[in-house]
Short mmCIF file of C-alpha atoms in Angstrom, two decimals:
data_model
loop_
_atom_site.label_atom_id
_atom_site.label_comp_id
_atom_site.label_asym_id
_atom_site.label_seq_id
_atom_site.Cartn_x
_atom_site.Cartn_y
_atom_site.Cartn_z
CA UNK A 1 112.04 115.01 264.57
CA UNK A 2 112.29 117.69 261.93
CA UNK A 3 115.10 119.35 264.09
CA UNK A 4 117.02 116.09 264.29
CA UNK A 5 116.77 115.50 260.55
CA UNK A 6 118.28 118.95 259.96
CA UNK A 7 120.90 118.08 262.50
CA UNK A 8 121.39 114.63 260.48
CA UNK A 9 121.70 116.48 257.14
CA UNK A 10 123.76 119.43 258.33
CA UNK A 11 126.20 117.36 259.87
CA UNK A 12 126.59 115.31 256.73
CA UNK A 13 127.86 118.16 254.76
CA UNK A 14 130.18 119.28 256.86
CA UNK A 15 131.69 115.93 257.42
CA UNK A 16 131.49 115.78 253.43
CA UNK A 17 133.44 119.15 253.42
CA UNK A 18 136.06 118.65 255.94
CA UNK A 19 136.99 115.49 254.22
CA UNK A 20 137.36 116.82 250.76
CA UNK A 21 139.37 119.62 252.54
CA UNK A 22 141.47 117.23 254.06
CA UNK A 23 141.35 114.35 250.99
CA UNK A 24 145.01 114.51 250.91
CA UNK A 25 145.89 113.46 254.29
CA UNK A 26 143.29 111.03 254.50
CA UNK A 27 144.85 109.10 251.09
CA UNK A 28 147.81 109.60 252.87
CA UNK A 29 146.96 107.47 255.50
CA UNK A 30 144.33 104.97 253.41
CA UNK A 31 147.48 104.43 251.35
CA UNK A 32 149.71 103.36 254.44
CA UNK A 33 147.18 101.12 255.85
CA UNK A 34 146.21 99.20 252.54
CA UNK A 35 149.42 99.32 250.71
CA UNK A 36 148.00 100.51 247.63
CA UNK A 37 148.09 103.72 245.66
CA UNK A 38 144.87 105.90 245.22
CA UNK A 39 146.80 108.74 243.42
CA UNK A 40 148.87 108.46 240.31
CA UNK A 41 152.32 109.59 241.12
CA UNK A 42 153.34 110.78 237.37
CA UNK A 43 149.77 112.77 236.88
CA UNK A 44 150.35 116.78 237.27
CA UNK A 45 146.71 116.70 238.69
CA UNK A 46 144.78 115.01 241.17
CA UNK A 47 144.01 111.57 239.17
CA UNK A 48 142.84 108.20 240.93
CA UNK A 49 144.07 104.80 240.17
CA UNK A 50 141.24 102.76 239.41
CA UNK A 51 141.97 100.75 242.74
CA UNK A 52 142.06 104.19 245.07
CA UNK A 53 139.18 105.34 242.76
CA UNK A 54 136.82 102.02 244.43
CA UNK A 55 137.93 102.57 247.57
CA UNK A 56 137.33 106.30 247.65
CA UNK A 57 133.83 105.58 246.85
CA UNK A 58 132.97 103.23 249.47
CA UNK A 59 134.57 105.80 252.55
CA UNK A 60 132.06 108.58 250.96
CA UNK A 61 129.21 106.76 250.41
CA UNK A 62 129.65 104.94 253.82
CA UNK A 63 129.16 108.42 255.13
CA UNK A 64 126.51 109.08 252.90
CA UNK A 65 125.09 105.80 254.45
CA UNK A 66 125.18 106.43 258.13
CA UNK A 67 123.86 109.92 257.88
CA UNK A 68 120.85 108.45 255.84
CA UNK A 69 120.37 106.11 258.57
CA UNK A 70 117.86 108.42 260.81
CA UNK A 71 115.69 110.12 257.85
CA UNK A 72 115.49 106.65 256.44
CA UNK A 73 115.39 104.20 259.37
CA UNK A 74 114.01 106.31 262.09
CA UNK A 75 112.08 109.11 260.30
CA UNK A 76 110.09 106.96 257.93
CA UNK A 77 110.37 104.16 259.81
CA UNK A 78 111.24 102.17 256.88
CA UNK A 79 114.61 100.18 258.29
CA UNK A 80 113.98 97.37 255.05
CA UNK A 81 114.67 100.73 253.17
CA UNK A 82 117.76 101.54 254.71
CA UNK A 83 118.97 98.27 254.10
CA UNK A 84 118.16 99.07 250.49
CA UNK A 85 120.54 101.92 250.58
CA UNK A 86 123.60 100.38 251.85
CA UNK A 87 122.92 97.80 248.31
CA UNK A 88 122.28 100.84 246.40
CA UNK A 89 125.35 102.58 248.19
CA UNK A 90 128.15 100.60 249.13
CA UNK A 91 127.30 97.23 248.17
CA UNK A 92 128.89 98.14 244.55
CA UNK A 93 132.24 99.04 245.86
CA UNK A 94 132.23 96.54 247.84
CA UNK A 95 132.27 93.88 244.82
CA UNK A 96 134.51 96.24 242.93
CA UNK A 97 137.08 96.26 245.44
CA UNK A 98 137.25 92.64 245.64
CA UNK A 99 137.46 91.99 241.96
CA UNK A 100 140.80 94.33 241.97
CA UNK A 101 142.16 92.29 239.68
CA UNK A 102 139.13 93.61 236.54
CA UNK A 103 138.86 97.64 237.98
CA UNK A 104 142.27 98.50 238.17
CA UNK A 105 144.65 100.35 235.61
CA UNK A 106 145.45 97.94 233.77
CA UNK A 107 142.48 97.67 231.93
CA UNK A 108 143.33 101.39 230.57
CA UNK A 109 144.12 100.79 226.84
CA UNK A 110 147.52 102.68 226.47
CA UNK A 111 150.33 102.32 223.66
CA UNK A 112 152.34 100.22 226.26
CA UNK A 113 148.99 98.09 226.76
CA UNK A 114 146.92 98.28 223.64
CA UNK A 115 143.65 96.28 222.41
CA UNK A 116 143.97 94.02 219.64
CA UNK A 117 140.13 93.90 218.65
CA UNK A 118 140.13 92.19 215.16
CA UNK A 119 142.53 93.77 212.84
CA UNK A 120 142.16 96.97 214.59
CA UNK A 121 144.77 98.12 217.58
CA UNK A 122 142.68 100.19 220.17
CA UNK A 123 145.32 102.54 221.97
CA UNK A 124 142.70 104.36 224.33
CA UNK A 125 139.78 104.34 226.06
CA UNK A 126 138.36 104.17 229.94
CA UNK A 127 138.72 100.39 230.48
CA UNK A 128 136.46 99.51 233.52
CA UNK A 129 135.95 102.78 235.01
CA UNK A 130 134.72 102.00 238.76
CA UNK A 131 133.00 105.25 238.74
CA UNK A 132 130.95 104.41 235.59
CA UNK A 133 130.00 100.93 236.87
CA UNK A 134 129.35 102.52 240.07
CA UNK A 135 125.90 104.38 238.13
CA UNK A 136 125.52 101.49 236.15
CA UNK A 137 124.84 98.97 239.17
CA UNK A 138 123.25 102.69 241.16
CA UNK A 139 120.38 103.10 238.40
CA UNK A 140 119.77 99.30 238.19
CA UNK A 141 119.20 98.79 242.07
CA UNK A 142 117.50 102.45 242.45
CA UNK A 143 114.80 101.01 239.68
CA UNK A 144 114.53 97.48 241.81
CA UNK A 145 116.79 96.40 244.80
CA UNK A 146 115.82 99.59 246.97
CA UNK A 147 112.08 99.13 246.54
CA UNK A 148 112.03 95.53 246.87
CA UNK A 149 113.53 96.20 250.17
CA UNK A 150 111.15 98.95 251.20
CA UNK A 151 108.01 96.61 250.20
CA UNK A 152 108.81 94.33 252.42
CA UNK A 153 108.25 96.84 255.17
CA UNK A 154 104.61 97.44 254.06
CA UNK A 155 102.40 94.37 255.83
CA UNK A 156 99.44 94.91 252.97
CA UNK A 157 102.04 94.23 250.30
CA UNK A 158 103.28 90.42 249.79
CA UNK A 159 106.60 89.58 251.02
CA UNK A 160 106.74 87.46 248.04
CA UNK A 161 106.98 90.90 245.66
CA UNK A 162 109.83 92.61 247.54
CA UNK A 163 111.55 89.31 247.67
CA UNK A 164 111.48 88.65 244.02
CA UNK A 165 112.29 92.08 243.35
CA UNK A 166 115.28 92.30 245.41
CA UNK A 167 116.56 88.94 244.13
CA UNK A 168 116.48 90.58 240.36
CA UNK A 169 117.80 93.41 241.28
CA UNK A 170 120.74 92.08 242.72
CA UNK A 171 121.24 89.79 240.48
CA UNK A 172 121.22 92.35 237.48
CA UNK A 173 123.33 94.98 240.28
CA UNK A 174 126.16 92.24 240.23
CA UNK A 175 125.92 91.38 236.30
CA UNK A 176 126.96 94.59 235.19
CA UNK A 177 129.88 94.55 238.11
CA UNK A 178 131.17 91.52 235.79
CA UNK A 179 132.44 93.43 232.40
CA UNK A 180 135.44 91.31 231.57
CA UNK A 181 133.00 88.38 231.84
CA UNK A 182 130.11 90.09 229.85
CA UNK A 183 133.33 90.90 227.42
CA UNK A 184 133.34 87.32 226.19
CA UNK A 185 129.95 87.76 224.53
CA UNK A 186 129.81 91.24 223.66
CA UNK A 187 130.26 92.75 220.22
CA UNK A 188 133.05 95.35 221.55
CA UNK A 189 135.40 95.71 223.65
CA UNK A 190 133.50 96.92 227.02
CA UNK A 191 137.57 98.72 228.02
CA UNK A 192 136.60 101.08 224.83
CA UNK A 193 134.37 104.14 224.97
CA UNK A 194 132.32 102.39 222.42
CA UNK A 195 131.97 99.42 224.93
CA UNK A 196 130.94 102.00 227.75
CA UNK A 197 128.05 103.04 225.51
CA UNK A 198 126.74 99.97 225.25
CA UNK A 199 127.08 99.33 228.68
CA UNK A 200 125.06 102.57 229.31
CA UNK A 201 122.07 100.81 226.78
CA UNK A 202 122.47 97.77 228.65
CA UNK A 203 121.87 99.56 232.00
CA UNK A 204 119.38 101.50 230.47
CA UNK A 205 117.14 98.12 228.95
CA UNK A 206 117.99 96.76 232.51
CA UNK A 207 116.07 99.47 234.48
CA UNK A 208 112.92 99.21 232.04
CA UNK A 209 113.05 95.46 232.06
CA UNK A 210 112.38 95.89 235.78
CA UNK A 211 110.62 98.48 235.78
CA UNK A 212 108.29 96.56 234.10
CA UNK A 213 108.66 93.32 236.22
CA UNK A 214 107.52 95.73 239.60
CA UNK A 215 104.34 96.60 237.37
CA UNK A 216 103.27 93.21 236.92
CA UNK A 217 104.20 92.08 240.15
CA UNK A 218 102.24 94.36 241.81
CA UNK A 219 99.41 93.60 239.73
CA UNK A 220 99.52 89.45 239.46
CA UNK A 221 100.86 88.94 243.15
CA UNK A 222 100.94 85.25 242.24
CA UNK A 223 103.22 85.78 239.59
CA UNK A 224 106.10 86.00 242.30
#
């Protein structure tokens, strides 16, 4: 088995590195078939659109996916935990790509499309960066959704716990996917850099929230 893992993990790098080697051709074609573009045409270097950015994620971490398929799966015998990683993974870009219409460009603040928050005209900032929402919803389901699902491969733990942990999870996984809704209530603009900082404490208060919800779950089964 240890042979076969190497195998598994070799083989995932070089896929890795032939694509990035050939990155250009393959937008080329991801372009043609979903009639979208994934690189700005006016930028002198290599710069996503938000769109391309989403779906760029989800071909890479799809191969990220399948090659963690036998150390996961197969080597640990944990297949719950697999499952796990394609939520921690893909499931992210996955949302992101259908809400299009909240990660794309135009949520860039830019003198042709500015922010009018209060009396103040914002000009700039990252608007909903996939990328950063990407780690937000990553380090959310890393502290819950995965081991939720891997609990529930473990007969002397209750399937209870793993269920209610994957439930939070992705229910806090999808909040954070929802910015322009989460923008009605918050005190900034979430498309500003100071509204990606508070995203980042949000995340952060996230993780220990259930970080300390798997504590006492694990302690007072009957609690879940």
């Amino acid at each position: 088995m240890g042979l076969l893992f190497m195998g598994f993990v070799i083989s995932g790098f070089v896929l890795g590195t032939i694509l990035m080697c050939y990155e250009d051709r393959l937008i080329d074609k991801m372009e043609l078939i979903l009639g979208i573009k994934i690189l700005r045409i006016d930028s002198k270097v290599k710069d996503y659109t938000y769109e391309g950015l989403s779906w760029l994620l989800l071909v890479y971490m799809s191969i990220l996916a399948i090659f963690l398929f036998y150390p996961v799966a197969i080597d640990y015998n944990n297949f719950p935990g697999y499952i796990g990683c394609l939520f921690l993974l893909i499931y992210p870009q996955i949302v992101m790509i259908i809400r299009n219409g909240t990660f794309n460009d135009n949520s860039i603040p830019s003198e042709e499309n500015p922010l009018y928050v209060g009396s103040d005209v914002v000009m700039d900032g990252p608007g909903y960066y996939p990328f950063y929402y990407w780690l937000f919803s990553l380090a959310i389901g890393g502290a819950s959704t995965i081991w939720g699902f891997s609990m529930l491969n473990f007969p002397n733990i209750p399937v209870s716990e793993g269920f209610f942990l994957v439930l939070v999870g992705l229910i806090f996984q999808t909040l954070v996917l929802f910015p322009d809704v989460i923008n009605w209530v918050s005190p900034v603009d979430l498309r500003t850099t100071k509204g990606v900082q508070l995203m980042s404490g949000v995340t952060v208060t996230l993780v220990l929230i259930l970080i300390i919800l798997r504590a006492i779950s694990s302690m007072v089964p009957s609690v879940v």
